[in-house]
Amino acid sequence: MHMDIPFNLGPRHGTDRLLASRGIDLIGCAHDVWPVLRSLEAVYPGFGRWYWDKVVPGLATGERGLFLIGPASSPKALAIAKRDSGERKVCTLWVKPSERSRGLGRRLLEEAVDWVGVGRPLFTVPQERYAELLPLTQKLGFRETARVESLYRPGIVEHIFNGSQTPTLSS
């Protein structure tokens, strides 16, 4: 299945390929990246169910965007975003540990924000990644609006940026 969603691909970002769609089989990409994303179950219990029940079908309808740097089978970085009438959100931002501190997360976050269509979409950050991601969120003008304990994992604080509602894995 080929989607027709705005995308960036190519030289603007050097030799890495950054893609969200057009001419790219997003459903195929979603299957190819799953072995890498599977590890997020440890941070977000239920991540797999959310990914297969919400993200993959949302790619087909255009409600979800998938952004990659590198090949789908071995991405350097990945973002998943949502845009529908009820919510504009960057749902997932993942950068391979060996590729961190190279600006890949910022590039993807900027692309996802552009695709979502609002300057400050909803974005959440788990407690253990907060210090690392705070400078990036500040550079992009995100505002921390809430801290919710036990949102995804018992006793762990999730930092909410740019939103007043409490996000869930169902969104």
mmCIF file with all atom_site columns, N, CA, C and O in Angstrom, residues 70-87:
data_model
loop_
_atom_site.group_PDB
_atom_site.id
_atom_site.type_symbol
_atom_site.label_atom_id
_atom_site.label_alt_id
_atom_site.label_comp_id
_atom_site.label_asym_id
_atom_site.label_entity_id
_atom_site.label_seq_id
_atom_site.pdbx_PDB_ins_code
_atom_site.Cartn_x
_atom_site.Cartn_y
_atom_site.Cartn_z
_atom_site.occupancy
_atom_site.B_iso_or_equiv
_atom_site.pdbx_formal_charge
_atom_site.auth_seq_id
_atom_site.auth_comp_id
_atom_site.auth_asym_id
_atom_site.auth_atom_id
_atom_site.pdbx_PDB_model_num
ATOM 1  N N  . GLY A 1 70 ? 17.425 6.227  8.243  1.00 0.00 ? 70 GLY A N  1
ATOM 2  C CA . GLY A 1 70 ? 18.056 4.943  8.019  1.00 0.00 ? 70 GLY A CA 1
ATOM 3  C C  . GLY A 1 70 ? 17.063 3.950  7.463  1.00 0.00 ? 70 GLY A C  1
ATOM 4  O O  . GLY A 1 70 ? 15.874 4.254  7.305  1.00 0.00 ? 70 GLY A O  1
ATOM 5  N N  . PRO A 1 71 ? 17.521 2.750  7.146  1.00 0.00 ? 71 PRO A N  1
ATOM 6  C CA . PRO A 1 71 ? 16.619 1.739  6.577  1.00 0.00 ? 71 PRO A CA 1
ATOM 7  C C  . PRO A 1 71 ? 15.611 1.249  7.612  1.00 0.00 ? 71 PRO A C  1
ATOM 8  O O  . PRO A 1 71 ? 15.913 1.191  8.808  1.00 0.00 ? 71 PRO A O  1
ATOM 9  N N  . ALA A 1 72 ? 14.432 0.875  7.143  1.00 0.00 ? 72 ALA A N  1
ATOM 10 C CA . ALA A 1 72 ? 13.373 0.424  8.050  1.00 0.00 ? 72 ALA A CA 1
ATOM 11 C C  . ALA A 1 72 ? 13.796 -0.801 8.855  1.00 0.00 ? 72 ALA A C  1
ATOM 12 O O  . ALA A 1 72 ? 13.413 -0.941 10.012 1.00 0.00 ? 72 ALA A O  1
ATOM 13 N N  . SER A 1 73 ? 14.593 -1.663 8.271  1.00 0.00 ? 73 SER A N  1
ATOM 14 C CA . SER A 1 73 ? 14.999 -2.874 8.985  1.00 0.00 ? 73 SER A CA 1
ATOM 15 C C  . SER A 1 73 ? 16.065 -2.615 10.046 1.00 0.00 ? 73 SER A C  1
ATOM 16 O O  . SER A 1 73 ? 16.285 -3.443 10.924 1.00 0.00 ? 73 SER A O  1
ATOM 17 N N  . SER A 1 74 ? 16.692 -1.444 9.983  1.00 0.00 ? 74 SER A N  1
ATOM 18 C CA . SER A 1 74 ? 17.741 -1.101 10.947 1.00 0.00 ? 74 SER A CA 1
ATOM 19 C C  . SER A 1 74 ? 17.820 0.416  11.102 1.00 0.00 ? 74 SER A C  1
ATOM 20 O O  . SER A 1 74 ? 18.829 1.035  10.783 1.00 0.00 ? 74 SER A O  1
ATOM 21 N N  . PRO A 1 75 ? 16.752 1.026  11.609 1.00 0.00 ? 75 PRO A N  1
ATOM 22 C CA . PRO A 1 75 ? 16.737 2.498  11.671 1.00 0.00 ? 75 PRO A CA 1
ATOM 23 C C  . PRO A 1 75 ? 17.724 3.062  12.688 1.00 0.00 ? 75 PRO A C  1
ATOM 24 O O  . PRO A 1 75 ? 18.022 2.428  13.692 1.00 0.00 ? 75 PRO A O  1
ATOM 25 N N  . LYS A 1 76 ? 18.211 4.250  12.379 1.00 0.00 ? 76 LYS A N  1
ATOM 26 C CA . LYS A 1 76 ? 19.026 5.003  13.336 1.00 0.00 ? 76 LYS A CA 1
ATOM 27 C C  . LYS A 1 76 ? 18.108 5.744  14.301 1.00 0.00 ? 76 LYS A C  1
ATOM 28 O O  . LYS A 1 76 ? 18.455 5.963  15.454 1.00 0.00 ? 76 LYS A O  1
ATOM 29 N N  . ALA A 1 77 ? 16.955 6.168  13.785 1.00 0.00 ? 77 ALA A N  1
ATOM 30 C CA . ALA A 1 77 ? 15.996 6.923  14.597 1.00 0.00 ? 77 ALA A CA 1
ATOM 31 C C  . ALA A 1 77 ? 14.614 6.775  13.979 1.00 0.00 ? 77 ALA A C  1
ATOM 32 O O  . ALA A 1 77 ? 14.475 6.537  12.772 1.00 0.00 ? 77 ALA A O  1
ATOM 33 N N  . LEU A 1 78 ? 13.600 6.954  14.813 1.00 0.00 ? 78 LEU A N  1
ATOM 34 C CA . LEU A 1 78 ? 12.224 6.764  14.381 1.00 0.00 ? 78 LEU A CA 1
ATOM 35 C C  . LEU A 1 78 ? 11.289 7.644  15.206 1.00 0.00 ? 78 LEU A C  1
ATOM 36 O O  . LEU A 1 78 ? 11.520 7.850  16.392 1.00 0.00 ? 78 LEU A O  1
ATOM 37 N N  . ALA A 1 79 ? 10.256 8.146  14.563 1.00 0.00 ? 79 ALA A N  1
ATOM 38 C CA . ALA A 1 79 ? 9.200  8.875  15.275 1.00 0.00 ? 79 ALA A CA 1
ATOM 39 C C  . ALA A 1 79 ? 7.854  8.408  14.739 1.00 0.00 ? 79 ALA A C  1
ATOM 40 O O  . ALA A 1 79 ? 7.724  8.047  13.561 1.00 0.00 ? 79 ALA A O  1
ATOM 41 N N  . ILE A 1 80 ? 6.866  8.422  15.606 1.00 0.00 ? 80 ILE A N  1
ATOM 42 C CA . ILE A 1 80 ? 5.480  8.133  15.237 1.00 0.00 ? 80 ILE A CA 1
ATOM 43 C C  . ILE A 1 80 ? 4.651  9.314  15.715 1.00 0.00 ? 80 ILE A C  1
ATOM 44 O O  . ILE A 1 80 ? 4.803  9.766  16.848 1.00 0.00 ? 80 ILE A O  1
ATOM 45 N N  . ALA A 1 81 ? 3.785  9.815  14.838 1.00 0.00 ? 81 ALA A N  1
ATOM 46 C CA . ALA A 1 81 ? 2.950  10.964 15.197 1.00 0.00 ? 81 ALA A CA 1
ATOM 47 C C  . ALA A 1 81 ? 1.499  10.674 14.855 1.00 0.00 ? 81 ALA A C  1
ATOM 48 O O  . ALA A 1 81 ? 1.196  9.789  14.044 1.00 0.00 ? 81 ALA A O  1
ATOM 49 N N  . LYS A 1 82 ? 0.619  11.439 15.480 1.00 0.00 ? 82 LYS A N  1
ATOM 50 C CA . LYS A 1 82 ? -0.818 11.288 15.276 1.00 0.00 ? 82 LYS A CA 1
ATOM 51 C C  . LYS A 1 82 ? -1.420 12.654 14.989 1.00 0.00 ? 82 LYS A C  1
ATOM 52 O O  . LYS A 1 82 ? -1.098 13.642 15.662 1.00 0.00 ? 82 LYS A O  1
ATOM 53 N N  . ARG A 1 83 ? -2.296 12.688 13.993 1.00 0.00 ? 83 ARG A N  1
ATOM 54 C CA . ARG A 1 83 ? -3.071 13.901 13.745 1.00 0.00 ? 83 ARG A CA 1
ATOM 55 C C  . ARG A 1 83 ? -4.477 13.490 13.334 1.00 0.00 ? 83 ARG A C  1
ATOM 56 O O  . ARG A 1 83 ? -4.698 12.833 12.332 1.00 0.00 ? 83 ARG A O  1
ATOM 57 N N  . ASP A 1 84 ? -5.402 13.859 14.173 1.00 0.00 ? 84 ASP A N  1
ATOM 58 C CA . ASP A 1 84 ? -6.807 13.675 13.852 1.00 0.00 ? 84 ASP A CA 1
ATOM 59 C C  . ASP A 1 84 ? -7.573 14.839 14.447 1.00 0.00 ? 84 ASP A C  1
ATOM 60 O O  . ASP A 1 84 ? -6.974 15.748 15.030 1.00 0.00 ? 84 ASP A O  1
ATOM 61 N N  . SER A 1 85 ? -8.863 14.829 14.316 1.00 0.00 ? 85 SER A N  1
ATOM 62 C CA . SER A 1 85 ? -9.648 15.980 14.778 1.00 0.00 ? 85 SER A CA 1
ATOM 63 C C  . SER A 1 85 ? -9.583 16.166 16.290 1.00 0.00 ? 85 SER A C  1
ATOM 64 O O  . SER A 1 85 ? -9.785 17.266 16.783 1.00 0.00 ? 85 SER A O  1
ATOM 65 N N  . GLY A 1 86 ? -9.256 15.117 17.027 1.00 0.00 ? 86 GLY A N  1
ATOM 66 C CA . GLY A 1 86 ? -9.239 15.217 18.480 1.00 0.00 ? 86 GLY A CA 1
ATOM 67 C C  . GLY A 1 86 ? -7.888 15.404 19.111 1.00 0.00 ? 86 GLY A C  1
ATOM 68 O O  . GLY A 1 86 ? -7.790 15.845 20.254 1.00 0.00 ? 86 GLY A O  1
ATOM 69 N N  . GLU A 1 87 ? -6.816 15.068 18.368 1.00 0.00 ? 87 GLU A N  1
ATOM 70 C CA . GLU A 1 87 ? -5.506 15.103 19.014 1.00 0.00 ? 87 GLU A CA 1
ATOM 71 C C  . GLU A 1 87 ? -4.388 15.267 17.988 1.00 0.00 ? 87 GLU A C  1
ATOM 72 O O  . GLU A 1 87 ? -4.385 14.644 16.939 1.00 0.00 ? 87 GLU A O  1
#
